[in-house]
Amino acid sequence: MARSGLRRKLLAALPLAVVAMLIAASPGSADPRPSGPDVSGWQHPSGAPIDWFAVKSAGHDFALVKATEGTNYVNPHFQQDTASMRAAGVLRGAYHFPRFDQNNPEEQALFYVQNVFQQNVLGSLPPILDVERSNGMPADVIINWMHRWLTTVKVLTGRNPIVYTCPGFWKYEVANSNQFTSYPLWIADWTGSPQPELVGGWPNWVFWQQTDRANIPGIDAPSDSNVYNGDMGPLMVWANTPYYISMGSS
């Protein structure tokens, strides 16, 4: 609150032309690409719900929500967020946070699909694996684990999962592996560069996480903010590919 008041005073003291240039240069202010937050329990302080209608009204077309972690954690806000997002017209992506120290990628894949799949109808983006913590495992273990999880989820859902990572982690904890370029990339790069840094041989990205400090109407805590790469084709195509399942779900 104090920072916003100071900002208003500073802007009021500047010539109108300078203010206009500063507003035009604000990150994302003139970006025509579809945008959206990614959220987890941290964006529900004291259990507060997210107003997804306000998120949509602020111009955001999608959101990426933490669904599961390991084989025993489901985001307690996941189902509520999914239902509210669908009502508001916000496309939903759901990501799994892996535990590489648990040698059960197939079990974690099935756990993810069983808890997410019933909500994966039209308007759902492809499955997502969030790779940003090693759990103390070496690169070869992580690489093998990822291959098994991604393959299992692809078999279960019929869709090609997305891999989320950040340049530093991928280069130093996953040995900058180039074995996953057949999967779309969601990359985190908060440096403010015109384009994100690509790693692991990926030639392009589908989502770019640009900041972890976005203040988005309807969300009571700062959140990550992302843009979709229109070069990958219409976003609605990504969100309206039919799903199937080849194993039982609960």
Coordinates of C-alpha atoms in Angstrom, one line a residue:
M1 CA 0.0 0.0 0.0
A2 CA 2.8 2.4 0.9
R3 CA 4.7 1.6 -2.2
S4 CA 1.7 2.2 -4.5
G5 CA 1.1 5.6 -2.8
L6 CA 4.7 6.6 -3.4
R7 CA 4.4 5.4 -7.0
R8 CA 1.3 7.6 -7.5
K9 CA 3.2 10.6 -6.1
L10 CA 6.2 10.1 -8.3
L11 CA 4.0 9.7 -11.4
A12 CA 2.1 12.8 -10.6
A13 CA 5.3 14.8 -10.5
L14 CA 6.3 13.7 -14.0
P15 CA 5.3 15.2 -17.3
L16 CA 2.4 13.4 -18.9
A17 CA 4.5 12.3 -21.9
V18 CA 7.0 10.6 -19.6
V19 CA 4.2 8.9 -17.6
A20 CA 2.8 7.6 -20.9
M21 CA 6.1 6.1 -21.9
L22 CA 6.6 4.5 -18.5
I23 CA 3.1 2.9 -18.6
A24 CA 3.7 1.7 -22.2
A25 CA 7.0 0.1 -21.1
S26 CA 5.5 -1.7 -18.1
P27 CA 6.0 -5.5 -18.4
G28 CA 3.1 -7.1 -20.1
S29 CA 1.1 -3.9 -20.6
A30 CA 1.2 -4.1 -24.4
D31 CA 1.8 -7.8 -24.8
P32 CA -0.9 -9.3 -27.0
R33 CA -0.1 -12.9 -26.1
P34 CA -2.5 -14.8 -23.9
S35 CA -1.4 -14.6 -20.3
G36 CA -2.2 -16.2 -17.0
P37 CA -0.9 -16.9 -13.5
D38 CA 0.3 -20.2 -12.0
V39 CA -1.0 -20.9 -8.5
S40 CA -0.8 -23.3 -5.6
G41 CA -1.7 -23.2 -1.9
W42 CA 0.4 -20.1 -1.5
Q43 CA -2.1 -18.1 -3.5
H44 CA -4.8 -19.0 -1.0
P45 CA -3.6 -17.2 2.2
S46 CA -5.7 -18.3 5.2
G47 CA -7.7 -20.4 2.8
A48 CA -9.0 -17.4 0.9
P49 CA -10.5 -18.4 -2.5
I50 CA -9.4 -17.0 -5.8
D51 CA -11.9 -14.9 -7.6
W52 CA -11.4 -16.4 -11.1
F53 CA -14.0 -14.0 -12.6
A54 CA -11.8 -11.1 -11.6
V55 CA -8.7 -12.9 -13.0
K56 CA -10.6 -13.3 -16.3
S57 CA -11.8 -9.7 -16.3
A58 CA -8.2 -8.6 -15.8
G59 CA -7.4 -10.1 -19.2
H60 CA -6.0 -13.5 -18.3
D61 CA -7.0 -16.5 -20.5
F62 CA -5.5 -19.4 -18.7
A63 CA -4.0 -20.5 -15.3
L64 CA -1.7 -23.3 -14.3
V65 CA -2.5 -24.9 -11.0
K66 CA -0.5 -27.2 -8.7
A67 CA -2.5 -30.5 -8.5
T68 CA -0.4 -33.1 -6.9
E69 CA 3.0 -33.9 -5.3
G70 CA 4.6 -37.3 -4.8
T71 CA 2.0 -40.0 -4.2
N72 CA 0.2 -38.5 -1.2
Y73 CA -0.5 -34.8 -1.7
V74 CA -3.4 -33.2 -3.5
N75 CA -3.7 -29.4 -3.5
P76 CA -6.7 -28.9 -1.3
H77 CA -7.8 -25.9 -3.4
F78 CA -7.4 -27.8 -6.7
Q79 CA -11.0 -28.9 -7.3
Q80 CA -12.5 -25.6 -6.2
D81 CA -10.1 -23.7 -8.4
T82 CA -10.9 -26.0 -11.4
A83 CA -14.6 -25.5 -11.0
S84 CA -14.4 -21.8 -10.6
M85 CA -11.9 -21.4 -13.5
R86 CA -14.2 -23.3 -15.8
A87 CA -17.2 -21.1 -14.7
A88 CA -15.2 -18.0 -15.4
G89 CA -13.9 -19.2 -18.8
V90 CA -10.3 -19.5 -17.7
L91 CA -8.4 -22.4 -19.4
R92 CA -6.8 -24.7 -16.8
G93 CA -3.5 -26.5 -16.7
A94 CA -2.6 -28.8 -13.9
Y95 CA 0.9 -29.7 -12.8
H96 CA 2.6 -32.4 -10.8
F97 CA 5.5 -31.7 -8.5
P98 CA 7.7 -34.8 -8.5
R99 CA 9.5 -36.4 -5.7
F100 CA 12.7 -37.8 -7.4
D101 CA 13.8 -39.4 -4.1
Q102 CA 10.8 -41.7 -4.3
N103 CA 11.6 -44.4 -6.9
N104 CA 8.0 -44.7 -8.2
P105 CA 7.5 -42.5 -11.2
E106 CA 4.7 -44.8 -12.5
E107 CA 2.9 -44.6 -9.2
Q108 CA 3.2 -40.8 -9.1
A109 CA 2.0 -40.6 -12.7
L110 CA -1.1 -42.7 -11.9
F111 CA -1.7 -40.7 -8.8
Y112 CA -1.6 -37.5 -10.8
V113 CA -3.9 -38.8 -13.5
Q114 CA -6.4 -40.3 -11.1
N115 CA -6.7 -37.0 -9.2
V116 CA -6.7 -34.7 -12.2
F117 CA -8.3 -36.7 -14.9
Q118 CA -11.9 -36.3 -14.0
Q119 CA -11.5 -32.6 -14.5
N120 CA -9.6 -32.9 -17.8
V121 CA -12.4 -32.2 -20.1
L122 CA -12.6 -29.5 -22.8
G123 CA -10.8 -26.4 -21.7
S124 CA -8.0 -28.4 -20.0
L125 CA -4.4 -27.9 -21.1
P126 CA -2.0 -30.8 -21.5
P127 CA -0.5 -32.6 -18.4
I128 CA 2.5 -30.8 -16.8
L129 CA 5.6 -32.0 -14.9
D130 CA 7.2 -29.3 -12.7
V131 CA 10.9 -30.0 -12.6
E132 CA 12.7 -27.5 -10.3
R133 CA 14.0 -29.5 -7.3
S134 CA 16.3 -32.5 -7.3
N135 CA 15.5 -34.0 -3.9
G136 CA 19.2 -34.7 -3.7
M137 CA 19.2 -37.0 -6.7
P138 CA 21.9 -36.9 -9.4
A139 CA 21.1 -36.1 -13.0
D140 CA 21.0 -39.6 -14.3
V141 CA 18.3 -40.6 -11.7
I142 CA 16.3 -37.5 -12.6
I143 CA 16.5 -38.2 -16.3
N144 CA 15.4 -41.8 -16.0
W145 CA 12.6 -40.9 -13.6
M146 CA 11.3 -38.2 -16.0
H147 CA 11.3 -40.5 -18.9
R148 CA 9.2 -43.0 -17.0
W149 CA 6.7 -40.5 -15.6
L150 CA 6.2 -38.7 -18.9
T151 CA 5.8 -41.9 -20.9
T152 CA 3.2 -43.2 -18.4
V153 CA 1.2 -40.0 -18.4
K154 CA 1.2 -39.9 -22.2
V155 CA -0.1 -43.5 -22.3
L156 CA -2.7 -42.8 -19.7
T157 CA -4.0 -39.5 -21.2
G158 CA -3.2 -39.7 -24.9
R159 CA -1.6 -36.2 -24.7
N160 CA 2.0 -35.1 -24.8
P161 CA 3.0 -33.6 -21.4
I162 CA 4.6 -30.3 -20.9
V163 CA 7.9 -30.0 -18.9
Y164 CA 8.4 -27.0 -16.6
T165 CA 11.9 -25.9 -15.6
C166 CA 14.2 -23.0 -15.1
P167 CA 17.6 -22.6 -16.9
G168 CA 19.9 -22.8 -13.8
F169 CA 18.3 -25.9 -12.5
W170 CA 18.2 -27.7 -15.8
K171 CA 21.8 -26.9 -16.6
Y172 CA 23.3 -27.8 -13.3
E173 CA 20.9 -30.5 -11.8
V174 CA 19.8 -32.2 -15.0
A175 CA 23.1 -31.9 -16.9
N176 CA 21.5 -29.8 -19.5
S177 CA 20.0 -33.0 -20.9
N178 CA 18.6 -32.7 -24.5
Q179 CA 16.6 -35.9 -24.2
F180 CA 13.2 -34.2 -23.7
T181 CA 12.8 -31.9 -26.7
S182 CA 9.8 -34.0 -27.9
Y183 CA 7.9 -32.5 -25.0
P184 CA 6.7 -28.9 -25.0
L185 CA 8.7 -26.5 -22.7
W186 CA 7.3 -24.2 -20.0
I187 CA 10.3 -22.1 -19.1
A188 CA 10.9 -19.8 -16.1
D189 CA 13.0 -16.7 -16.9
W190 CA 12.5 -13.7 -14.7
T191 CA 15.4 -11.6 -16.1
G192 CA 13.2 -9.3 -18.2
S193 CA 14.9 -10.3 -21.5
P194 CA 12.9 -10.0 -24.7
Q195 CA 12.9 -13.8 -25.0
P196 CA 13.5 -16.5 -22.3
E197 CA 16.8 -18.5 -22.1
L198 CA 16.3 -21.9 -23.7
V199 CA 18.1 -24.9 -22.4
G200 CA 18.4 -28.7 -23.1
G201 CA 18.2 -28.3 -26.8
W202 CA 14.6 -27.0 -26.9
P203 CA 14.1 -24.9 -30.0
N204 CA 11.1 -23.1 -28.6
W205 CA 8.8 -22.7 -25.6
V206 CA 5.0 -22.9 -25.1
F207 CA 4.7 -21.0 -21.8
W208 CA 7.1 -18.5 -20.4
Q209 CA 7.0 -17.7 -16.6
Q210 CA 8.1 -14.1 -16.6
T211 CA 7.9 -13.2 -12.9
D212 CA 7.0 -14.5 -9.5
R213 CA 5.8 -11.2 -8.2
A214 CA 2.7 -10.4 -10.2
N215 CA -0.3 -8.7 -8.5
I216 CA -3.3 -10.1 -10.2
P217 CA -6.9 -9.0 -9.4
G218 CA -8.8 -11.7 -7.7
I219 CA -5.7 -13.4 -6.1
D220 CA -4.9 -12.3 -2.5
A221 CA -1.1 -13.0 -2.8
P222 CA 1.6 -12.4 -5.3
S223 CA 1.7 -15.0 -8.0
D224 CA 3.8 -16.2 -11.0
S225 CA 2.7 -14.7 -14.3
N226 CA 3.1 -16.4 -17.7
V227 CA 2.5 -15.8 -21.4
Y228 CA 1.6 -18.3 -24.1
N229 CA 3.7 -18.5 -27.2
G230 CA 1.3 -17.9 -30.2
D231 CA 3.9 -19.4 -32.5
M232 CA 2.8 -22.8 -31.1
G233 CA -0.7 -22.4 -32.6
P234 CA -4.0 -21.3 -31.2
L235 CA -4.3 -21.7 -27.4
M236 CA -7.8 -23.1 -27.7
V237 CA -6.5 -26.0 -29.8
W238 CA -4.1 -27.0 -26.9
A239 CA -7.1 -26.8 -24.5
N240 CA -9.6 -28.8 -26.5
T241 CA -7.8 -31.9 -27.6
P242 CA -9.8 -35.0 -26.4
Y243 CA -8.5 -37.1 -23.6
Y244 CA -8.7 -40.8 -23.1
I245 CA -7.6 -43.1 -20.4
S246 CA -6.3 -46.7 -20.8
M247 CA -6.2 -47.6 -17.1
G248 CA -8.8 -47.2 -14.3
S249 CA -9.3 -43.9 -12.5
S250 CA -10.9 -43.2 -9.2

